[in-house]
Amino acid sequence: QVQLVESGGGLVQSGGSLRLSCVASGSVFSVRAMGWYRQGPGKQRELVAVFTAGGSTNYADSVKGRFTISRDNAKNGVDLQMNSLKPEDTAVYYCNLQAITSTRATISAWGQGTQVTVSS
């Protein structure tokens, strides 16, 4: 069974920075994609930033130039450095892993979510 453990998040003033981390545990054979999504109050969950299997990264237009995703292959983890935060970045942030397990099952796992609140 694959589990994702998230850390980071919290309350920050507009213009501030936060860093989120996510580490996957369990029998991961191959990572297809790993990244971060968020769900703001009254909104649908949306992509923030993701690494794909080919090593490329995709960012939401709203965070380009402010957020940076980085990958720790040894830990099967990803970090999200968030700079110049805005109140509209307030959301619950979720880590997502799409992978093939050691039993060759294809999975999409989610973390428990971590709250990011940006005050104006």
CSV table of C-alpha atoms in Angstrom, one decimal:
chain,number,residue,atom,x,y,z
A,1,GLN,CA,0.0,0.0,0.0
A,2,VAL,CA,1.3,3.4,-1.0
A,3,GLN,CA,0.9,6.3,1.4
A,4,LEU,CA,1.7,10.0,1.0
A,5,VAL,CA,2.8,12.1,3.9
A,6,GLU,CA,2.6,15.9,3.5
A,7,SER,CA,4.2,18.6,5.6
A,8,GLY,CA,4.5,22.3,5.5
A,9,GLY,CA,1.6,24.8,5.0
A,10,GLY,CA,0.3,27.2,7.5
A,11,LEU,CA,-0.6,30.9,7.7
A,12,VAL,CA,1.4,33.5,6.0
A,13,GLN,CA,0.9,37.1,5.0
A,14,SER,CA,0.5,38.2,1.4
A,15,GLY,CA,3.9,38.3,-0.4
A,16,GLY,CA,5.3,35.7,1.9
A,17,SER,CA,6.7,32.2,1.2
A,18,LEU,CA,5.9,28.6,2.3
A,19,ARG,CA,7.3,25.3,1.4
A,20,LEU,CA,5.3,22.1,1.1
A,21,SER,CA,6.9,18.6,1.1
A,22,CYS,CA,5.4,15.2,0.3
A,23,VAL,CA,7.0,11.8,0.6
A,24,ALA,CA,5.6,8.5,-0.6
A,25,SER,CA,6.1,5.3,1.3
A,26,GLY,CA,5.3,1.8,0.2
A,27,SER,CA,6.2,-0.3,-2.8
A,28,VAL,CA,6.5,2.1,-5.7
A,29,PHE,CA,8.0,0.5,-8.8
A,30,SER,CA,7.7,3.3,-11.2
A,31,VAL,CA,6.4,6.9,-10.8
A,32,ARG,CA,4.3,8.2,-13.7
A,33,ALA,CA,3.6,11.6,-12.3
A,34,MET,CA,3.8,13.3,-8.9
A,35,GLY,CA,2.7,16.8,-7.9
A,36,TRP,CA,0.4,19.1,-6.1
A,37,TYR,CA,-3.2,20.1,-6.5
A,38,ARG,CA,-5.3,22.5,-4.4
A,39,GLN,CA,-8.9,23.1,-3.5
A,40,GLY,CA,-10.0,26.5,-2.5
A,41,PRO,CA,-13.2,27.4,-0.6
A,42,GLY,CA,-16.2,26.6,-2.8
A,43,LYS,CA,-13.9,25.6,-5.7
A,44,GLN,CA,-13.0,22.4,-7.5
A,45,ARG,CA,-9.7,20.8,-7.0
A,46,GLU,CA,-7.2,22.0,-9.5
A,47,LEU,CA,-3.7,21.3,-10.7
A,48,VAL,CA,-0.9,23.5,-9.2
A,49,ALA,CA,2.3,21.8,-10.4
A,50,VAL,CA,3.3,18.3,-11.4
A,51,PHE,CA,6.3,16.3,-12.6
A,52,THR,CA,5.5,13.9,-15.4
A,53,ALA,CA,7.2,10.6,-16.2
A,54,GLY,CA,9.4,12.2,-18.9
A,55,GLY,CA,10.8,14.6,-16.4
A,56,SER,CA,8.9,17.6,-17.6
A,57,THR,CA,6.9,19.9,-15.3
A,58,ASN,CA,3.5,21.5,-15.7
A,59,TYR,CA,2.3,24.5,-13.8
A,60,ALA,CA,-1.0,26.3,-13.5
A,61,ASP,CA,-0.9,29.6,-15.2
A,62,SER,CA,-1.8,31.3,-11.9
A,63,VAL,CA,1.4,30.1,-10.2
A,64,LYS,CA,3.9,30.3,-12.9
A,65,GLY,CA,6.9,32.4,-11.9
A,66,ARG,CA,6.0,32.1,-8.2
A,67,PHE,CA,5.9,28.4,-7.4
A,68,THR,CA,8.6,25.9,-8.1
A,69,ILE,CA,8.2,22.1,-7.9
A,70,SER,CA,11.2,20.0,-7.2
A,71,ARG,CA,11.6,16.2,-6.9
A,72,ASP,CA,13.6,14.0,-4.5
A,73,ASN,CA,13.9,10.7,-6.4
A,74,ALA,CA,15.6,9.0,-3.4
A,75,LYS,CA,12.6,9.6,-1.2
A,76,ASN,CA,9.9,9.4,-3.9
A,77,GLY,CA,9.0,12.9,-2.8
A,78,VAL,CA,8.2,16.3,-4.2
A,79,ASP,CA,8.5,19.7,-2.7
A,80,LEU,CA,6.6,22.9,-3.6
A,81,GLN,CA,8.3,26.2,-3.0
A,82,MET,CA,5.7,28.9,-3.0
A,83,ASN,CA,6.8,32.5,-3.2
A,84,SER,CA,5.0,35.8,-3.5
A,85,LEU,CA,1.9,34.2,-2.1
A,86,LYS,CA,-1.5,35.9,-2.7
A,87,PRO,CA,-4.8,35.6,-0.8
A,88,GLU,CA,-6.2,33.7,-3.7
A,89,ASP,CA,-3.6,30.9,-3.1
A,90,THR,CA,-5.5,30.1,0.1
A,91,ALA,CA,-6.6,26.4,-0.3
A,92,VAL,CA,-6.0,22.9,1.0
A,93,TYR,CA,-3.1,21.6,-1.0
A,94,TYR,CA,-3.0,17.9,-1.8
A,95,CYS,CA,-0.1,15.8,-3.0
A,96,ASN,CA,-0.8,13.2,-5.7
A,97,LEU,CA,1.2,10.3,-7.0
A,98,GLN,CA,0.4,8.3,-10.1
A,99,ALA,CA,2.5,5.2,-10.1
A,100,ILE,CA,3.0,1.5,-10.8
A,101,THR,CA,3.5,-0.5,-7.6
A,102,SER,CA,5.7,-3.5,-7.1
A,103,THR,CA,2.8,-5.8,-7.9
A,104,ARG,CA,2.4,-3.9,-11.2
A,105,ALA,CA,-0.9,-2.2,-10.1
A,106,THR,CA,-1.5,1.3,-11.4
A,107,ILE,CA,-2.5,3.7,-8.6
A,108,SER,CA,-3.4,7.3,-8.0
A,109,ALA,CA,-2.8,8.1,-4.4
A,110,TRP,CA,-3.6,11.3,-2.5
A,111,GLY,CA,-2.2,12.8,0.6
A,112,GLN,CA,-4.4,14.0,3.4
A,113,GLY,CA,-4.1,17.6,2.5
A,114,THR,CA,-2.4,20.6,4.1
A,115,GLN,CA,-4.0,24.0,4.7
A,116,VAL,CA,-2.4,27.1,3.2
A,117,THR,CA,-3.9,30.4,4.3
A,118,VAL,CA,-2.6,33.7,2.9
A,119,SER,CA,-3.8,36.8,4.7
A,120,SER,CA,-4.1,40.1,3.0
